[in-house]
mmCIF file of C-alpha atoms in Angstrom:
data_model
loop_
_atom_site.group_PDB
_atom_site.id
_atom_site.type_symbol
_atom_site.label_atom_id
_atom_site.label_comp_id
_atom_site.label_asym_id
_atom_site.label_seq_id
_atom_site.Cartn_x
_atom_site.Cartn_y
_atom_site.Cartn_z
ATOM 1 C CA MET A 1 15.217 -1.183 1.307
ATOM 2 C CA ILE A 2 14.231 2.068 3.227
ATOM 3 C CA SER A 3 14.651 1.024 6.700
ATOM 4 C CA LYS A 4 15.140 4.308 8.615
ATOM 5 C CA THR A 5 12.003 4.909 11.338
ATOM 6 C CA VAL A 6 10.503 8.134 12.739
ATOM 7 C CA GLU A 7 7.837 9.669 14.947
ATOM 8 C CA GLN A 8 6.222 11.756 11.743
ATOM 9 C CA LEU A 9 7.449 12.415 8.128
ATOM 10 C CA ALA A 10 8.622 15.446 7.377
ATOM 11 C CA VAL A 11 6.085 17.707 5.566
ATOM 12 C CA PRO A 12 7.128 19.832 1.875
ATOM 13 C CA SER A 13 6.522 23.236 1.517
ATOM 14 C CA LEU A 14 3.655 24.033 -0.439
ATOM 15 C CA GLU A 15 6.448 26.392 -2.571
ATOM 16 C CA THR A 16 8.306 22.872 -3.453
ATOM 17 C CA ARG A 17 5.915 20.225 -3.843
ATOM 18 C CA ALA A 18 4.332 23.184 -6.567
ATOM 19 C CA SER A 19 8.338 22.500 -7.251
ATOM 20 C CA PHE A 20 8.703 19.465 -8.530
ATOM 21 C CA ALA A 21 5.927 20.526 -11.214
ATOM 22 C CA GLU A 22 9.354 22.046 -12.284
ATOM 23 C CA ILE A 23 11.463 19.394 -12.779
ATOM 24 C CA VAL A 24 11.938 18.168 -16.467
ATOM 25 C CA ARG A 25 10.420 15.052 -16.724
ATOM 26 C CA THR A 26 13.323 11.813 -17.241
ATOM 27 C CA ILE A 27 13.761 10.061 -14.802
ATOM 28 C CA ALA A 28 17.318 10.505 -13.674
ATOM 29 C CA ALA A 29 15.511 13.781 -12.729
ATOM 30 C CA HIS A 30 12.547 11.997 -11.136
ATOM 31 C CA ASP A 31 14.865 10.387 -8.704
ATOM 32 C CA ALA A 32 17.556 12.824 -8.403
ATOM 33 C CA ALA A 33 14.473 14.905 -6.734
ATOM 34 C CA MET A 34 12.738 11.667 -4.267
ATOM 35 C CA ALA A 35 16.496 10.734 -3.509
ATOM 36 C CA ALA A 36 16.945 14.547 -1.981
ATOM 37 C CA ARG A 37 13.527 14.857 0.070
ATOM 38 C CA PRO A 38 13.321 12.532 3.866
ATOM 39 C CA GLU A 39 9.665 11.920 3.637
ATOM 40 C CA MET A 40 10.170 10.121 1.109
ATOM 41 C CA ASN A 41 12.824 7.696 1.700
ATOM 42 C CA SER A 42 12.294 7.578 5.341
ATOM 43 C CA VAL A 43 8.888 5.595 7.366
ATOM 44 C CA GLU A 44 6.190 6.848 9.592
ATOM 45 C CA VAL A 45 6.381 4.506 12.433
ATOM 46 C CA GLY A 46 3.365 4.626 15.770
ATOM 47 C CA GLY A 47 0.529 4.000 17.568
ATOM 48 C CA THR A 48 0.066 1.331 20.723
ATOM 49 C CA PRO A 49 -0.792 -1.557 19.790
ATOM 50 C CA ALA A 50 -3.691 -3.355 22.015
ATOM 51 C CA SER A 51 -1.054 -6.558 23.215
ATOM 52 C CA ASP A 52 2.786 -6.798 23.740
ATOM 53 C CA THR A 53 2.285 -11.291 23.387
ATOM 54 C CA PRO A 54 3.554 -13.442 19.735
ATOM 55 C CA LEU A 55 0.896 -13.764 17.696
ATOM 56 C CA ALA A 56 -1.144 -16.728 18.768
ATOM 57 C CA PHE A 57 -2.939 -19.303 16.020
ATOM 58 C CA PRO A 58 -4.316 -18.868 14.088
ATOM 59 C CA PHE A 59 -4.948 -15.509 12.409
ATOM 60 C CA THR A 60 -5.846 -13.579 10.086
ATOM 61 C CA VAL A 61 -4.200 -11.170 7.832
ATOM 62 C CA ALA A 62 -6.508 -8.868 6.598
ATOM 63 C CA ALA A 63 -5.397 -6.479 3.132
ATOM 64 C CA TRP A 64 -7.687 -3.393 1.534
ATOM 65 C CA ASN A 65 -7.144 -0.939 -1.319
ATOM 66 C CA LEU A 66 -9.120 1.704 1.097
ATOM 67 C CA GLU A 67 -9.450 4.154 -2.516
ATOM 68 C CA ARG A 68 -7.479 6.994 0.090
ATOM 69 C CA CYS A 69 -9.700 6.148 2.801
ATOM 70 C CA LEU A 70 -12.478 8.923 2.738
ATOM 71 C CA PHE A 71 -14.237 7.431 5.376
ATOM 72 C CA PRO A 72 -11.460 5.823 8.066
ATOM 73 C CA ALA A 73 -14.394 5.431 11.661
ATOM 74 C CA GLU A 74 -16.789 2.752 8.443
ATOM 75 C CA SER A 75 -13.788 0.904 7.229
ATOM 76 C CA ALA A 76 -11.725 0.477 11.544
ATOM 77 C CA ALA A 77 -14.541 -0.674 12.311
ATOM 78 C CA HIS A 78 -15.704 -2.712 9.156
ATOM 79 C CA LEU A 79 -11.878 -3.899 9.335
ATOM 80 C CA ALA A 80 -12.499 -4.255 14.135
ATOM 81 C CA ALA A 81 -15.443 -7.130 12.181
ATOM 82 C CA THR A 82 -12.296 -9.950 10.590
ATOM 83 C CA ASN A 83 -10.445 -9.707 14.328
ATOM 84 C CA ALA A 84 -7.565 -9.641 12.625
ATOM 85 C CA PRO A 85 -5.096 -8.920 14.420
ATOM 86 C CA VAL A 86 -2.049 -7.819 10.936
ATOM 87 C CA VAL A 87 -3.903 -5.665 8.688
ATOM 88 C CA LEU A 88 -2.162 -4.455 4.973
ATOM 89 C CA LEU A 89 -3.565 -1.380 3.350
ATOM 90 C CA SER A 90 -3.709 -0.072 0.339
ATOM 91 C CA GLU A 91 -3.175 3.584 -0.891
ATOM 92 C CA MET A 92 -3.473 5.986 1.944
ATOM 93 C CA ASP A 93 -4.135 9.373 2.216
ATOM 94 C CA ASN A 94 -2.582 11.072 4.595
ATOM 95 C CA GLY A 95 -3.176 15.056 3.976
ATOM 96 C CA MET A 96 -4.828 15.396 1.645
ATOM 97 C CA ALA A 97 -7.675 17.647 0.718
ATOM 98 C CA ARG A 98 -9.792 14.443 -0.857
ATOM 99 C CA THR A 99 -9.487 13.315 2.850
ATOM 100 C CA GLY A 100 -9.899 16.515 4.951
ATOM 101 C CA GLN A 101 -6.193 16.912 5.820
ATOM 102 C CA ARG A 102 -6.148 14.085 7.832
ATOM 103 C CA HIS A 103 -4.323 11.305 7.999
ATOM 104 C CA PRO A 104 -6.156 8.214 7.704
ATOM 105 C CA THR A 105 -3.609 5.637 8.819
ATOM 106 C CA ALA A 106 -3.326 7.524 12.140
ATOM 107 C CA GLU A 107 -6.997 7.355 12.888
ATOM 108 C CA VAL A 108 -7.526 3.259 12.436
ATOM 109 C CA ALA A 109 -4.609 2.753 13.921
ATOM 110 C CA GLU A 110 -5.602 4.005 17.065
ATOM 111 C CA THR A 111 -8.904 2.843 16.741
ATOM 112 C CA LEU A 112 -8.044 -0.583 16.343
ATOM 113 C CA GLY A 113 -5.087 -0.148 18.777
ATOM 114 C CA MET A 114 -2.749 -0.907 17.134
ATOM 115 C CA HIS A 115 1.316 -0.131 16.276
ATOM 116 C CA TYR A 116 1.966 1.169 12.483
ATOM 117 C CA ALA A 117 3.554 1.337 9.811
ATOM 118 C CA TYR A 118 3.326 3.339 6.680
ATOM 119 C CA GLY A 119 5.096 5.229 3.924
ATOM 120 C CA ILE A 120 4.709 7.457 0.828
ATOM 121 C CA GLU A 121 3.699 6.613 -2.452
ATOM 122 C CA PHE A 122 3.287 9.172 -4.099
ATOM 123 C CA ILE A 123 3.775 13.029 -3.500
ATOM 124 C CA GLU A 124 0.267 14.404 -5.252
ATOM 125 C CA MET A 125 1.267 17.711 -7.509
ATOM 126 C CA GLY A 126 -2.541 17.963 -7.374
ATOM 127 C CA LEU A 127 -6.426 17.240 -5.868
ATOM 128 C CA GLY A 128 -7.124 14.098 -7.341
ATOM 129 C CA SER A 129 -9.391 12.905 -9.901
ATOM 130 C CA ASP A 130 -12.682 15.482 -11.390
ATOM 131 C CA THR A 131 -14.163 12.405 -9.321
ATOM 132 C CA GLU A 132 -12.039 13.570 -5.970
ATOM 133 C CA ARG A 133 -12.204 17.158 -5.466
ATOM 134 C CA GLU A 134 -15.369 16.822 -5.594
ATOM 135 C CA PHE A 135 -15.083 15.384 -1.725
ATOM 136 C CA CYS A 136 -12.063 18.776 -1.707
ATOM 137 C CA GLU A 137 -12.725 21.646 1.087
ATOM 138 C CA ASP A 138 -9.105 23.580 0.380
ATOM 139 C CA GLU A 139 -7.242 24.397 -2.258
ATOM 140 C CA PHE A 140 -4.223 23.012 -1.765
ATOM 141 C CA ASN A 141 -2.954 19.944 0.009
ATOM 142 C CA ALA A 142 -1.189 20.679 4.087
ATOM 143 C CA LYS A 143 1.252 17.258 2.616
ATOM 144 C CA GLY A 144 0.868 15.608 -1.033
ATOM 145 C CA PHE A 145 1.165 12.372 0.968
ATOM 146 C CA HIS A 146 -0.691 9.371 -0.725
ATOM 147 C CA GLY A 147 0.589 5.365 0.624
ATOM 148 C CA ASN A 148 0.290 1.997 2.268
ATOM 149 C CA ALA A 149 0.167 0.794 5.676
ATOM 150 C CA LEU A 150 0.975 -2.037 7.961
ATOM 151 C CA MET A 151 -0.578 -2.748 10.866
ATOM 152 C CA ALA A 152 -0.237 -4.821 14.324
ATOM 153 C CA ALA A 153 -1.970 -5.769 16.729
ATOM 154 C CA VAL A 154 1.401 -6.792 18.798
ATOM 155 C CA PRO A 155 4.565 -5.477 18.314
ATOM 156 C CA PHE A 156 6.568 -5.425 15.287
ATOM 157 C CA SER A 157 10.615 -4.853 14.202
ATOM 158 C CA ARG A 158 12.534 -4.343 11.588
ATOM 159 C CA PRO A 159 10.387 -1.829 9.295
ATOM 160 C CA PHE A 160 10.820 -0.869 6.321
ATOM 161 C CA MET A 161 10.408 0.280 3.329
ATOM 162 C CA LEU A 162 10.942 -0.713 -0.322
ATOM 163 C CA ARG A 163 10.320 1.290 -3.364
ATOM 164 C CA LEU A 164 9.010 -1.057 -6.830
ATOM 165 C CA TRP A 165 11.139 -0.878 -9.941
ATOM 166 C CA GLY A 166 9.171 1.290 -12.379
ATOM 167 C CA GLU A 167 8.989 3.674 -14.656
ATOM 168 C CA ARG A 168 7.907 7.012 -12.433
ATOM 169 C CA LEU A 169 4.589 6.237 -14.782
ATOM 170 C CA TRP A 170 2.944 8.959 -12.882
ATOM 171 C CA PHE A 171 5.155 11.783 -13.073
ATOM 172 C CA THR A 172 4.493 12.049 -16.321
ATOM 173 C CA ASP A 173 0.413 12.212 -16.511
ATOM 174 C CA GLY A 174 -1.601 15.041 -16.757
ATOM 175 C CA GLU A 175 -4.767 14.168 -14.349
ATOM 176 C CA GLN A 176 -2.832 13.123 -11.606
ATOM 177 C CA PRO A 177 0.759 13.627 -11.807
ATOM 178 C CA ARG A 178 3.029 12.695 -9.210
ATOM 179 C CA LEU A 179 6.183 12.636 -7.995
ATOM 180 C CA GLY A 180 7.430 9.011 -6.398
ATOM 181 C CA GLU A 181 6.890 5.413 -7.135
ATOM 182 C CA ARG A 182 4.773 2.310 -6.263
ATOM 183 C CA CYS A 183 5.909 0.915 -3.468
ATOM 184 C CA ALA A 184 6.282 -2.568 -0.307
ATOM 185 C CA ILE A 185 5.592 -1.458 3.812
ATOM 186 C CA GLY A 186 6.426 -4.410 5.858
ATOM 187 C CA ALA A 187 8.019 -4.906 9.161
ATOM 188 C CA VAL A 188 8.767 -7.971 10.960
ATOM 189 C CA ILE A 189 6.050 -9.921 13.039
ATOM 190 C CA GLU A 190 6.699 -12.300 16.256
ATOM 191 C CA THR A 191 4.639 -15.694 16.521
ATOM 192 C CA GLU A 192 4.522 -18.603 19.195
ATOM 193 C CA ALA A 193 6.310 -19.983 16.424
ATOM 194 C CA GLY A 194 8.576 -18.190 14.992
ATOM 195 C CA PRO A 195 8.503 -14.506 13.335
ATOM 196 C CA PHE A 196 7.656 -13.701 9.825
ATOM 197 C CA VAL A 197 8.046 -11.441 7.496
ATOM 198 C CA ALA A 198 4.530 -8.838 6.646
ATOM 199 C CA VAL A 199 4.564 -6.962 3.680
ATOM 200 C CA SER A 200 2.348 -4.781 2.116
ATOM 201 C CA THR A 201 2.001 -4.120 -1.456
ATOM 202 C CA HIS A 202 0.336 -2.011 -4.122
ATOM 203 C CA LEU A 203 1.561 -2.533 -7.399
ATOM 204 C CA GLU A 204 1.118 -0.956 -10.781
ATOM 205 C CA SER A 205 -2.232 -0.463 -12.248
ATOM 206 C CA ALA A 206 -0.728 1.313 -15.862
ATOM 207 C CA THR A 207 1.091 -1.324 -16.730
ATOM 208 C CA THR A 208 1.057 -4.677 -18.461
ATOM 209 C CA ALA A 209 1.685 -8.278 -16.240
ATOM 210 C CA VAL A 210 4.742 -8.281 -17.262
ATOM 211 C CA TYR A 211 6.540 -4.968 -15.898
ATOM 212 C CA ARG A 212 3.724 -5.899 -12.579
ATOM 213 C CA GLU A 213 6.346 -9.607 -12.955
ATOM 214 C CA ARG A 214 9.266 -7.627 -12.526
ATOM 215 C CA GLN A 215 8.069 -5.892 -9.541
ATOM 216 C CA VAL A 216 7.608 -8.893 -8.005
ATOM 217 C CA LYS A 217 10.864 -10.789 -8.544
ATOM 218 C CA GLU A 218 12.253 -7.248 -7.539
ATOM 219 C CA LEU A 219 10.323 -7.563 -4.450
ATOM 220 C CA ILE A 220 11.328 -10.416 -4.001
ATOM 221 C CA ASP A 221 14.604 -10.800 -4.134
ATOM 222 C CA ALA A 222 15.467 -7.455 -1.712
ATOM 223 C CA LEU A 223 12.525 -9.175 0.964
ATOM 224 C CA ASP A 224 15.695 -13.254 0.334
ATOM 225 C CA GLU A 225 18.913 -11.249 0.372
ATOM 226 C CA THR A 226 17.360 -9.315 3.760
ATOM 227 C CA PHE A 227 15.540 -11.749 6.088
ATOM 228 C CA PRO A 228 16.971 -15.208 4.753
ATOM 229 C CA GLY A 229 15.043 -17.980 5.512
ATOM 230 C CA LEU A 230 11.871 -16.441 7.455
ATOM 231 C CA PRO A 231 8.808 -17.356 6.677
ATOM 232 C CA VAL A 232 6.494 -13.353 4.113
ATOM 233 C CA MET A 233 3.192 -13.168 3.462
ATOM 234 C CA ILE A 234 3.260 -11.101 0.687
ATOM 235 C CA GLY A 235 -0.625 -9.129 0.568
ATOM 236 C CA GLY A 236 -2.671 -6.076 -0.926
ATOM 237 C CA ASP A 237 -3.384 -4.556 -3.911
ATOM 238 C CA LEU A 238 -1.096 -6.590 -7.362
ATOM 239 C CA ASN A 239 -3.360 -5.105 -9.867
ATOM 240 C CA THR A 240 -3.426 -8.554 -11.103
ATOM 241 C CA GLY A 241 -5.544 -8.875 -14.207
ATOM 242 C CA ASN A 242 -5.178 -4.768 -15.446
ATOM 243 C CA HIS A 243 -4.053 -4.599 -19.454
ATOM 244 C CA ALA A 244 -5.529 -7.934 -19.577
ATOM 245 C CA GLY A 245 -9.161 -8.088 -19.952
ATOM 246 C CA GLY A 246 -9.565 -8.853 -16.454
ATOM 247 C CA ASP A 247 -7.578 -12.173 -16.839
ATOM 248 C CA PHE A 248 -5.839 -12.783 -13.491
ATOM 249 C CA GLU A 249 -4.790 -15.913 -15.411
ATOM 250 C CA ALA A 250 -1.849 -14.247 -17.435
ATOM 251 C CA GLU A 251 -0.110 -11.866 -14.297
ATOM 252 C CA GLY A 252 3.570 -14.184 -15.375
ATOM 253 C CA LEU A 253 3.749 -13.328 -11.576
ATOM 254 C CA PHE A 254 2.246 -16.087 -10.337
ATOM 255 C CA ALA A 255 4.094 -18.768 -11.925
ATOM 256 C CA MET A 256 7.058 -17.154 -11.245
ATOM 257 C CA SER A 257 7.006 -16.581 -7.309
ATOM 258 C CA ALA A 258 6.106 -19.635 -6.864
ATOM 259 C CA ILE A 259 9.040 -20.848 -8.442
ATOM 260 C CA ARG A 260 10.316 -19.248 -5.444
ATOM 261 C CA GLY A 261 8.963 -21.011 -3.126
ATOM 262 C CA PHE A 262 5.049 -18.657 -2.425
ATOM 263 C CA THR A 263 2.148 -20.270 -2.169
ATOM 264 C CA ARG A 264 -0.969 -18.104 -4.053
ATOM 265 C CA TYR A 265 -3.743 -17.079 -2.751
ATOM 266 C CA GLY A 266 -8.159 -15.901 -3.457
ATOM 267 C CA GLY A 267 -8.849 -16.580 -7.365
ATOM 268 C CA ALA A 268 -11.160 -13.374 -8.551
ATOM 269 C CA ALA A 269 -10.220 -10.892 -10.774
ATOM 270 C CA ARG A 270 -10.754 -7.095 -10.765
ATOM 271 C CA ARG A 271 -14.607 -5.243 -11.340
ATOM 272 C CA ASP A 272 -15.985 -3.432 -12.457
ATOM 273 C CA ASP A 273 -18.969 -2.317 -10.728
ATOM 274 C CA HIS A 274 -15.954 -2.167 -7.595
ATOM 275 C CA ALA A 275 -17.847 -5.023 -4.874
ATOM 276 C CA ALA A 276 -15.925 -6.545 -3.587
ATOM 277 C CA GLU A 277 -13.536 -9.979 -4.359
ATOM 278 C CA PRO A 278 -10.002 -10.374 -3.318
ATOM 279 C CA ASP A 279 -6.738 -9.930 -4.034
ATOM 280 C CA HIS A 280 -3.770 -12.754 -4.186
ATOM 281 C CA PRO A 281 -2.126 -12.330 -1.560
ATOM 282 C CA LEU A 282 1.306 -15.343 -1.846
ATOM 283 C CA ALA A 283 3.466 -17.535 1.247
ATOM 284 C CA ARG A 284 6.212 -18.542 1.637
ATOM 285 C CA ALA A 285 6.485 -21.012 4.539
ATOM 286 C CA GLY A 286 3.541 -20.424 6.282
ATOM 287 C CA ASP A 287 0.595 -22.432 7.753
ATOM 288 C CA GLU A 288 -2.390 -22.573 5.426
ATOM 289 C CA ALA A 289 -3.940 -19.084 4.611
ATOM 290 C CA ARG A 290 -8.788 -18.558 4.692
ATOM 291 C CA LEU A 291 -9.765 -15.987 3.302
ATOM 292 C CA VAL A 292 -12.984 -14.392 3.487
ATOM 293 C CA PRO A 293 -14.004 -11.504 0.813
ATOM 294 C CA VAL A 294 -14.768 -8.110 2.879
ATOM 295 C CA ALA A 295 -18.061 -7.004 2.878
ATOM 296 C CA ARG A 296 -19.306 -3.477 2.122
ATOM 297 C CA ALA A 297 -22.779 -2.537 4.798
ATOM 298 C CA GLU A 298 -23.599 0.665 2.757
ATOM 299 C CA ASP A 299 -23.649 1.137 -0.975
ATOM 300 C CA ARG A 300 -20.297 3.784 -1.395
ATOM 301 C CA ARG A 301 -17.275 3.391 -2.851
ATOM 302 C CA ASP A 302 -14.662 3.339 -0.329
ATOM 303 C CA HIS A 303 -12.285 0.581 -1.577
ATOM 304 C CA ASP A 304 -10.217 -0.851 -4.022
ATOM 305 C CA HIS A 305 -9.578 -4.573 -3.451
ATOM 306 C CA SER A 306 -9.632 -6.318 -0.144
ATOM 307 C CA PHE A 307 -9.941 -10.283 1.393
ATOM 308 C CA ALA A 308 -8.853 -11.420 5.119
#
């Protein structure tokens, strides 16, 4: 569990990032390089929350895989319409050419009046896919960060990042090589009924249900050890149904998490047309959740999975 926080993540030089391509393609070599990077082992905390009082019930938790967040202003407008005081975001760029070298998490948080925690899932070694390169005006990434975020309209405490179990699948990817591993970002948020732990995570897409089940099991293990007895809400892009023909019921993570006391919400599988579909948030010891798909105002792909 990574608990070190900073106001701004350190930025490795272009030369340092270029050297990542020379690392021997083994998990041990990769992890040694990742352990040496301060930006990969800290959480950026910023933004100003609109309120300083505990959340009142009922409240909405919104989650969205913004797929790089090409359109921060429009995305913030969609989120504002949900009136959600807690937001869980996946695939958020920071200093990437394809998103104009911007920090969309900080921009969305400022627009919404929210406190945010941001952690790096991957440092991208390239500019992205062929489609994403069409958005690039620069031939370099100022930072190369790609990660997840948690936002809240009230102050939070004990922000953290947890690296999920994995086999460094993207380190050897030919099209989009990356240093890093999937992660979860979370914090403790106060409500009028007491604190709960909100977690924004992103499970692996390029693998099987068994792999994702292990990721969630070890995430729950870590949460139970660090936050014993607290209610927990886990949301984000769980990538359910990948490599299973879109059959999310093939995911063992749901039965496993149920044994651990979690309730699954939602029930839609990934759709190839990327229409707005809810993923499957998991909650334990909380009131019943209400799920509402986030709809697009324009016919433009600006997200992957979403729910509120």
